Amino acid sequence: MYARKLNPELEKLREEVLGPPSLETVVRNVEEAASKIHSSFLFENEGKELLQKLCLFLSATASGKSYGDWQKFAAVLGLMTEQIKCIDYDFKGLQDPTYYVLLAFSQLAEATMDKIIIALQKIDRPDVINRVTDCFNYFIQDIVQNRSLNLKDGIYKSSTSPRAPLVLCPVIQKHHEINQSLAKVPYKPNITCQSASLKYGSIAMLTFANDGRRTAEEIARIFRSKNPKIGVIILQEQEKHVYSKAEEFIEDCFKQVNYIVPILTVGYLNKINNYVEGENDNTDLDSKYLSKYVAHNNEIMIDLPKGIDLTGYTLILPSVAVGNVGQLTVDLLISSLELRRVGRIFDTSFIPLVGPDPYNETSQDIGTSVDFYIYEEKKVIVLQIRSPLVLRPSNFFIEVLNFVTDYKIGKVIILTSSFGHEKNDEQIRTVPFRYLATENVKAEYGKQFEDMSWIALEPKMLDDFSGQTVLKIHGGGYAKTLFELLGRNNIQCIIVLKFCSEGDNMPDAIELINYFNKWIRLVPVDERNACKLKFPPSWKFLFGNIPPRELY
């Protein structure tokens, strides 16, 4: 390839030309001049062009809800909820809603133009600011250069104030002074924790997609009919009271509820899996919740005690696989050793789940989708996963890798399973267990594996013609992918798996923990060299509740 010849003179000119000014600089310059001009000039000849553009750009926002942003704009400018309702119900169609918002705002003595810029910033509309900047500057120049205008108290004010309907004028109260300051408009949520806590035994917030609405309403009806009542918050029911700061309102709800209950439907899972930036984000509060706090938030958070030292620990975790054998094995490990829960992982890759302690029926602790348990005596930390994946766990893998490296974990053991019908002839004739280890694990424990007669996972023929082979764990979930990621980062990792079929997989879990314990030596054994196991109470309901006697 040939290098492109550059013209030195053009390059010199290019370096001398200044780039466009930053929006922050533009806003700062406009604000300073606009703070001396009253907004009533918007309704004079000098301000008609600017007024038209503000109305056009604000009210034409494609937000999925008619005039969605003008209501936020009104609330930030200090209009009362009742005034916003009047504009929405009584004046719609006569003029643009943004027109009435600015008309109501201009009735205030301190309604200077800089507050409009501030309001646009607060509702995250830099696009509007950018599009009206030139017009704003011309407007300011026209006002300042007009010597005949009245400069009173350092503010240019129009000689005639625009007339507004009575309901849009400042509210008159005789007995106390009203503070109409823009900066002091309080945010008042429509529910209060104190009154709710006195009225209800517990409060639940139901979240759902459109196809789960009827189910949510039926659940709410049942909960509200209980005695003592169970409080229910459905965001959609509160929407008519919320004109701005919807995210703050939702976050305030979090502080007031005991439980957040997702109604898992096809639509809910599709919203999580197929989230598109900006699509239907503002149609209603429930969509805002799904978009911001579930689908849009793919961040992972590890919650562990500060200062915990896991240097040299062994991490044991299951893969969500056929028969859930890995998870059942981890259940047996935690229950038999009475491990202590020390933390959890919040990850949107897994269906959110919360419930009572699965290992102690009298405990006040809870269990979530992904929990950490610790065994200090043997320097083992166990990660239990209780819910299926709804997203590709790429972020989860990276977080596990970061956790292992940051906390200086010694080695990682992944417990999983594989479809029994995928076994070849050799696998049928031998034990139904296999292992797959990284080279650094083989170097340290290879002789021990041979002494225990452990069999490494055999590669399979890729096809009948090429003669190429490949290592596969059919039905093994993400075990091999995570194994390869850790191996590439020189982390000791081993997969221990059992061939099985779907059904009652408790016996498979018992066999896997006995097999795996011969190497790791965590669970005490009896005279037959079998693990002394304690079944978790949660296993009583592996196949649902006990059938009602009425059936028989």
C-alpha positions in Angstrom: 0.0 0.0 0.0 1.1 3.5 -0.7 1.0 6.3 1.9 -1.3 9.1 1.0 0.5 12.3 0.2 -0.5 15.2 2.4 -0.6 18.8 1.4 1.4 20.7 4.0 -0.5 24.0 3.5 -3.9 22.3 3.9 -2.6 20.4 7.0 -1.4 23.7 8.5 -4.9 25.3 7.8 -6.6 22.2 9.4 -4.6 22.6 12.6 -5.4 26.3 12.8 -9.2 25.9 12.4 -10.9 25.7 15.8 -13.3 22.8 16.4 -16.9 23.4 17.4 -17.4 24.7 21.0 -18.5 22.2 23.6 -22.2 22.2 24.6 -21.2 22.9 28.2 -19.4 26.1 27.2 -22.4 27.2 25.0 -24.8 26.6 27.8 -22.7 28.4 30.3 -22.5 31.5 28.1 -26.2 31.5 27.3 -27.2 31.0 30.9 -25.2 34.0 32.1 -26.9 36.3 29.6 -30.3 34.7 29.9 -30.4 35.2 33.7 -31.1 38.9 33.1 -34.1 38.3 30.8 -37.6 37.5 31.9 -39.4 34.7 30.1 -42.4 37.0 29.3 -40.4 38.1 26.2 -41.1 34.7 24.7 -44.6 36.0 24.0 -43.4 39.2 22.4 -42.3 39.6 18.7 -38.7 39.1 19.8 -39.4 35.7 21.2 -41.9 34.1 18.9 -39.3 32.1 16.9 -37.7 30.8 20.0 -41.1 30.0 21.6 -42.1 28.1 18.4 -39.0 26.0 18.4 -39.1 25.1 22.1 -42.7 24.0 21.7 -41.9 22.1 18.5 -38.9 20.2 19.8 -40.3 19.4 23.2 -43.7 18.2 22.2 -42.6 16.3 19.1 -40.5 13.9 21.2 -41.0 10.3 20.1 -41.2 9.0 23.6 -44.0 6.4 23.0 -46.4 8.4 25.1 -48.2 11.5 23.9 -46.5 14.7 25.0 -44.3 12.7 27.4 -41.5 15.2 27.9 -43.6 18.4 28.3 -44.9 17.1 31.6 -41.4 16.5 33.0 -40.4 20.0 31.7 -43.5 21.5 33.5 -42.7 19.7 36.8 -39.1 20.9 36.8 -40.2 24.5 36.1 -42.3 24.3 39.2 -45.8 23.9 37.9 -48.2 22.2 40.4 -49.6 18.7 39.6 -53.0 20.2 39.3 -51.8 22.8 36.7 -50.2 20.0 34.7 -53.5 18.1 34.7 -55.4 21.2 33.6 -53.1 21.6 30.6 -53.5 17.9 29.8 -57.3 17.8 30.2 -58.6 21.2 29.5 -56.3 23.0 27.1 -55.1 20.2 24.8 -55.8 21.1 21.2 -56.1 24.9 21.8 -52.4 25.4 21.9 -49.3 23.2 22.3 -48.9 22.0 25.9 -45.4 23.4 26.1 -46.8 26.8 25.2 -49.1 26.7 28.3 -46.2 25.4 30.4 -44.1 28.4 29.4 -47.1 30.7 29.8 -47.7 29.6 33.3 -44.0 29.8 34.1 -43.8 33.4 32.8 -46.4 34.5 35.4 -43.7 34.2 38.1 -41.6 37.3 38.9 -38.4 35.4 38.9 -39.1 33.4 35.7 -35.9 34.2 33.9 -34.7 32.5 30.7 -31.8 30.7 32.3 -34.2 28.6 34.3 -35.6 27.2 31.0 -32.1 26.1 30.1 -31.6 24.6 33.5 -34.9 22.7 33.2 -33.9 21.3 29.8 -30.7 20.0 31.3 -32.5 18.4 34.2 -34.8 16.4 31.9 -31.8 15.3 29.8 -32.7 17.2 26.7 -29.3 18.5 25.4 -30.7 17.9 21.9 -33.2 20.7 22.4 -30.6 23.1 23.8 -28.3 22.4 20.9 -31.0 23.0 18.3 -32.2 26.3 19.8 -28.8 27.8 20.8 -28.5 30.1 17.8 -32.1 31.2 18.1 -31.5 31.8 21.8 -28.5 34.0 21.1 -30.3 36.1 18.6 -33.2 36.5 21.1 -30.8 37.7 23.8 -29.1 40.1 21.5 -32.5 41.6 20.4 -33.5 42.2 24.0 -30.2 43.6 25.3 -29.6 45.9 22.3 -33.1 47.4 22.7 -32.4 50.4 24.9 -36.1 51.2 25.3 -36.7 48.1 27.4 -37.1 48.4 31.1 -34.2 47.0 33.2 -35.7 46.5 36.7 -33.8 44.9 39.6 -31.1 43.8 37.1 -33.7 41.9 34.9 -35.1 43.0 31.6 -38.9 42.7 31.9 -41.6 43.2 29.3 -43.8 46.2 29.7 -46.9 43.9 29.3 -47.1 40.5 30.8 -48.8 37.8 28.8 -52.2 36.9 30.1 -52.8 33.4 31.3 -55.9 31.5 32.5 -56.5 31.8 36.2 -55.6 28.2 36.9 -52.2 28.7 35.4 -51.4 31.8 37.5 -49.5 31.5 40.8 -51.8 30.1 43.5 -52.9 32.8 46.0 -52.9 31.9 49.7 -53.6 34.6 52.3 -52.2 33.0 55.5 -48.6 32.1 54.4 -46.1 33.1 51.9 -45.6 30.8 48.9 -42.1 30.1 47.8 -42.1 29.6 44.1 -38.4 29.2 43.7 -37.5 26.8 40.9 -34.6 25.3 42.8 -36.8 24.3 45.8 -39.6 22.4 44.1 -39.8 19.2 46.3 -40.3 15.7 45.0 -43.2 14.1 46.7 -43.9 10.5 46.0 -47.4 9.3 46.1 -46.9 6.6 48.7 -45.3 6.8 52.1 -43.4 4.1 53.9 -44.6 5.2 57.4 -48.3 5.0 56.7 -47.9 1.8 54.7 -45.9 0.1 57.4 -48.6 0.8 59.9 -51.4 -0.4 57.6 -49.9 -3.6 56.2 -48.1 -6.6 57.5 -45.8 -6.7 54.5 -45.7 -4.9 51.1 -44.9 -6.4 47.7 -44.2 -4.7 44.4 -45.4 -6.6 41.3 -43.5 -6.1 38.1 -44.6 -7.5 34.8 -44.8 -7.1 31.0 -48.0 -6.5 29.1 -48.9 -10.2 28.9 -48.6 -10.5 32.7 -50.9 -7.6 33.6 -54.0 -9.7 34.2 -52.1 -12.1 36.4 -50.6 -9.3 38.4 -54.0 -7.7 38.9 -55.5 -11.0 40.1 -52.6 -11.5 42.5 -53.0 -8.0 43.8 -56.7 -8.6 44.4 -56.0 -11.8 46.4 -53.2 -10.1 48.4 -55.4 -7.1 49.2 -58.2 -9.3 50.4 -56.1 -11.1 53.0 -56.3 -10.3 56.7 -54.0 -8.9 57.8 -53.7 -7.2 54.4 -50.7 -7.6 52.2 -49.9 -4.3 50.6 -49.4 -4.3 46.8 -47.7 -1.7 44.7 -48.4 -1.8 40.9 -46.4 0.9 39.2 -49.1 1.3 36.5 -51.6 2.3 39.1 -49.4 5.2 40.2 -48.6 6.5 36.8 -51.3 9.1 36.6 -49.7 10.8 39.7 -46.2 10.9 38.3 -45.3 13.5 35.7 -41.6 13.6 36.2 -38.7 11.8 37.9 -40.2 8.4 37.2 -36.9 6.7 38.1 -36.8 8.5 41.4 -40.3 7.4 42.1 -39.5 3.8 41.3 -36.4 3.9 43.5 -38.5 5.4 46.3 -40.8 2.4 46.0 -37.8 0.1 46.5 -37.3 1.5 50.0 -40.9 1.0 50.9 -41.5 -2.6 49.9 -40.5 -5.9 51.5 -40.6 -8.0 48.3 -40.3 -7.4 44.6 -42.2 -10.1 42.7 -41.6 -10.4 39.0 -44.5 -12.1 37.0 -42.4 -14.2 34.7 -44.2 -14.5 31.3 -43.0 -14.9 27.7 -43.2 -11.1 27.3 -41.2 -10.5 30.4 -38.4 -12.8 29.3 -38.5 -11.4 25.7 -38.1 -7.9 27.1 -35.0 -9.0 29.0 -33.5 -11.0 26.1 -34.4 -8.7 23.2 -34.0 -5.3 24.8 -33.5 -2.5 22.2 -32.1 0.9 23.4 -34.9 3.5 23.3 -37.6 1.1 22.3 -40.8 1.7 24.3 -38.8 3.0 27.3 -41.4 5.6 28.3 -44.7 4.0 27.5 -45.6 3.4 31.2 -43.9 3.0 34.6 -43.8 -0.8 34.3 -41.9 -0.5 31.0 -39.5 2.0 32.6 -38.9 -0.5 35.4 -38.1 -3.4 33.0 -36.0 -1.2 30.8 -33.9 0.5 33.5 -33.7 -2.0 36.3 -33.9 -5.4 34.5 -33.2 -5.4 30.7 -31.1 -2.3 30.5 -29.1 -3.0 33.6 -26.7 -5.8 32.6 -24.3 -5.0 35.4 -23.2 -7.7 37.8 -22.6 -7.0 41.5 -20.8 -9.3 43.9 -21.9 -8.8 47.5 -19.3 -10.1 49.9 -18.1 -8.9 53.4 -15.5 -6.2 53.2 -12.0 -7.4 53.9 -12.8 -11.1 53.4 -9.6 -13.0 52.7 -10.1 -15.9 50.2 -6.4 -16.3 49.2 -5.8 -19.9 48.2 -9.4 -20.9 48.6 -11.1 -23.5 46.3 -14.2 -22.2 44.5 -16.8 -24.9 43.8 -19.8 -24.1 41.6 -22.3 -25.9 39.5 -23.2 -25.6 35.9 -27.0 -25.3 35.1 -27.2 -28.6 33.1 -29.3 -31.7 32.4 -31.1 -32.9 35.5 -29.6 -30.1 37.6 -27.2 -32.6 39.0 -24.4 -30.1 39.7 -26.8 -27.8 41.6 -28.2 -30.8 43.6 -24.7 -31.9 44.4 -23.8 -28.4 45.7 -27.0 -28.5 47.8 -25.8 -31.7 49.5 -22.4 -30.2 50.0 -23.8 -27.0 51.7 -26.3 -28.9 53.8 -24.0 -31.7 54.9 -21.2 -29.3 56.0 -23.7 -26.7 57.3 -21.9 -24.0 55.4 -22.5 -20.4 56.2 -23.9 -18.0 53.6 -21.6 -15.0 53.2 -22.7 -13.2 50.1 -24.5 -13.2 46.7 -24.2 -12.2 43.1 -26.7 -10.0 41.5 -26.7 -10.9 37.8 -29.4 -10.3 35.1 -28.3 -13.4 33.3 -30.3 -15.4 35.8 -34.0 -15.2 36.6 -34.4 -13.2 39.8 -35.4 -15.4 42.8 -35.7 -14.9 46.5 -37.1 -17.3 49.2 -36.5 -18.7 52.7 -33.3 -20.4 53.7 -33.3 -23.7 51.8 -31.1 -25.4 54.4 -32.6 -24.4 57.7 -36.3 -24.3 58.2 -36.0 -22.2 61.4 -33.6 -19.7 60.0 -34.5 -16.0 59.3 -32.0 -15.9 56.4 -33.0 -16.0 52.7 -31.8 -17.6 49.6 -31.4 -15.8 46.2 -30.6 -16.8 42.7 -26.8 -16.9 43.2 -25.4 -17.3 46.7 -21.9 -17.7 48.2 -21.3 -20.2 51.1 -18.0 -20.6 53.0 -16.1 -23.4 54.7 -13.2 -21.7 56.5 -11.7 -24.8 58.0 -11.0 -26.3 54.5 -10.6 -23.0 52.7 -13.5 -23.6 50.4 -16.1 -21.2 49.0 -19.1 -22.5 47.2 -21.3 -20.7 44.7 -24.8 -22.1 44.4 -27.0 -21.2 41.4 -30.7 -21.7 41.9 -32.4 -20.3 38.8 -32.1 -20.9 35.0 -30.3 -18.6 32.6 -32.3 -16.1 30.5 -29.4 -14.3 28.9 -26.0 -15.4 27.6 -23.8 -15.5 30.6 -20.8 -13.8 29.0 -20.8 -11.0 31.7 -21.2 -13.7 34.4 -18.1 -15.5 33.1 -16.0 -12.3 33.2 -17.2 -11.6 36.7 -16.3 -15.1 37.9 -12.8 -14.7 36.2 -12.4 -11.3 37.9 -13.5 -12.7 41.3 -11.0 -15.6 41.0 -8.1 -13.3 40.2 -9.0 -10.4 42.5 -9.5 -12.7 45.5 -6.6 -15.0 44.6 -8.6 -18.2 44.4 -6.4 -21.3 44.2 -8.5 -23.5 42.0 -12.0 -23.8 40.5 -14.1 -27.0 40.5 -17.2 -27.1 38.2 -19.8 -29.8 38.8 -22.0 -30.7 35.9 -23.8 -33.5 34.1 -24.1 -34.8 30.5 -26.8 -36.6 28.6 -26.6 -40.3 29.2 -27.8 -41.1 25.7 -24.7 -39.4 24.3 -22.3 -42.0 25.7 -20.2 -44.0 23.3 -19.4 -47.7 23.7 -16.4 -47.2 25.9 -18.3 -44.9 28.2 -21.2 -47.3 28.5 -18.8 -50.1 29.7 -17.1 -47.9 32.4 -18.2 -45.7 35.3 -20.6 -42.9 34.4 -18.2 -40.2 35.6 -15.6 -38.2 33.7 -13.3 -35.2 34.4 -11.7 -32.5 32.3 -8.7 -30.7 33.8 -6.4 -27.8 32.8 -2.8 -28.7 32.3 -1.7 -27.1 35.6 -4.2 -29.3 37.4 -3.0 -32.4 35.6 0.6 -31.5 36.6 -0.3 -31.3 40.3 -3.0 -34.0 40.6 -2.6 -36.2 37.6 -0.9 -39.1 39.6 -3.7 -38.9 42.2 -6.4 -39.1 39.5 -4.6 -42.2 38.1 -4.5 -43.8 41.5 -8.2 -43.2 41.9 -8.9 -44.7 38.4 -10.5 -41.5 37.3 -11.2 -41.3 33.6 -10.6 -38.1 31.5 -13.4 -37.1 29.2 -12.9 -38.7 25.8 -13.0 -36.6 22.6 -15.7 -37.4 20.1 -15.5 -37.7 16.3 -16.5 -34.5 14.6 -18.0 -36.4 11.7 -17.7 -39.8 9.9 -15.3 -38.5 7.2 -12.6 -36.1 8.5 -11.3 -38.1 11.4 -11.2 -34.9 13.5 -12.2 -35.1 17.1 -13.7 -32.5 19.5 -14.3 -32.4 23.3 -18.0 -31.9 24.0 -20.2 -32.1 27.1 -23.7 -32.6 25.7 -26.3 -31.0 28.0 -23.5 -29.7 30.3 -24.5 -26.1 30.2 -21.8 -23.5 30.3 -19.3 -25.7 32.1 -16.9 -26.1 29.2 -17.0 -22.5 28.1 -16.2 -21.3 31.6 -13.5 -24.0 31.9 -11.8 -22.8 28.7 -12.0 -19.1 29.8 -10.3 -19.9 33.1 -7.8 -22.2 31.5 -6.7 -19.4 29.0 -6.0 -17.2 32.0 -3.8 -19.9 33.6 -6.2 -20.6 36.4 -6.4 -24.1 37.8 -9.8 -25.6 36.8 -11.4 -29.0 36.7 -14.8 -30.2 35.6 -16.3 -33.3 37.3 -19.4 -34.6 35.5 -21.9 -37.5 35.6 -23.8 -39.0 32.7 -27.5 -39.0 33.5 -31.0 -38.5 32.2 -33.8 -36.1 33.2 -36.1 -37.4 36.0 -35.5 -37.9 39.7 -31.8 -36.8 39.8 -31.3 -37.0 43.6 -29.5 -40.4 43.3 -27.2 -38.9 40.6 -26.3 -36.0 43.0 -25.5 -38.5 45.8 -23.3 -40.6 43.4 -21.5 -37.5 42.1 -20.7 -36.1 45.6 -19.4 -39.5 46.7 -17.2 -39.7 43.6 -16.0 -36.2 43.8 -15.3 -36.4 47.6 -12.7 -39.1 47.1 -10.4 -36.4 45.8 -11.4 -33.3 47.6 -12.1 -34.9 51.0 -14.6 -32.4 52.3 -17.5 -34.5 53.6 -16.9 -37.0 56.4 -17.4 -40.6 55.4 -18.7 -43.7 57.1 -17.2 -47.2 57.4 -18.2 -47.9 53.8 -16.3 -44.8 52.7 -19.7 -43.2 51.7 -20.3 -39.5 52.5 -22.4 -38.8 55.6 -25.0 -36.7 53.9 -27.7 -34.4 55.3 -30.5 -33.7 52.8 -31.7 -30.1 52.7 -35.3 -29.4 53.8 -35.9 -27.8 50.4 -35.7 -31.2 48.8 -39.1 -32.1 50.2 -40.6 -30.0 47.4 -38.4 -30.9 44.5 -41.4 -32.3 42.7 -44.0 -29.8 44.0 -46.2 -29.9 47.1 -47.7 -33.1 48.5 -50.8 -34.1 46.6 -54.0 -33.1 48.4 -55.8 -36.0 50.0 -59.0 -35.0 48.3 -57.6 -36.5 45.1 -57.8 -40.0 46.6 
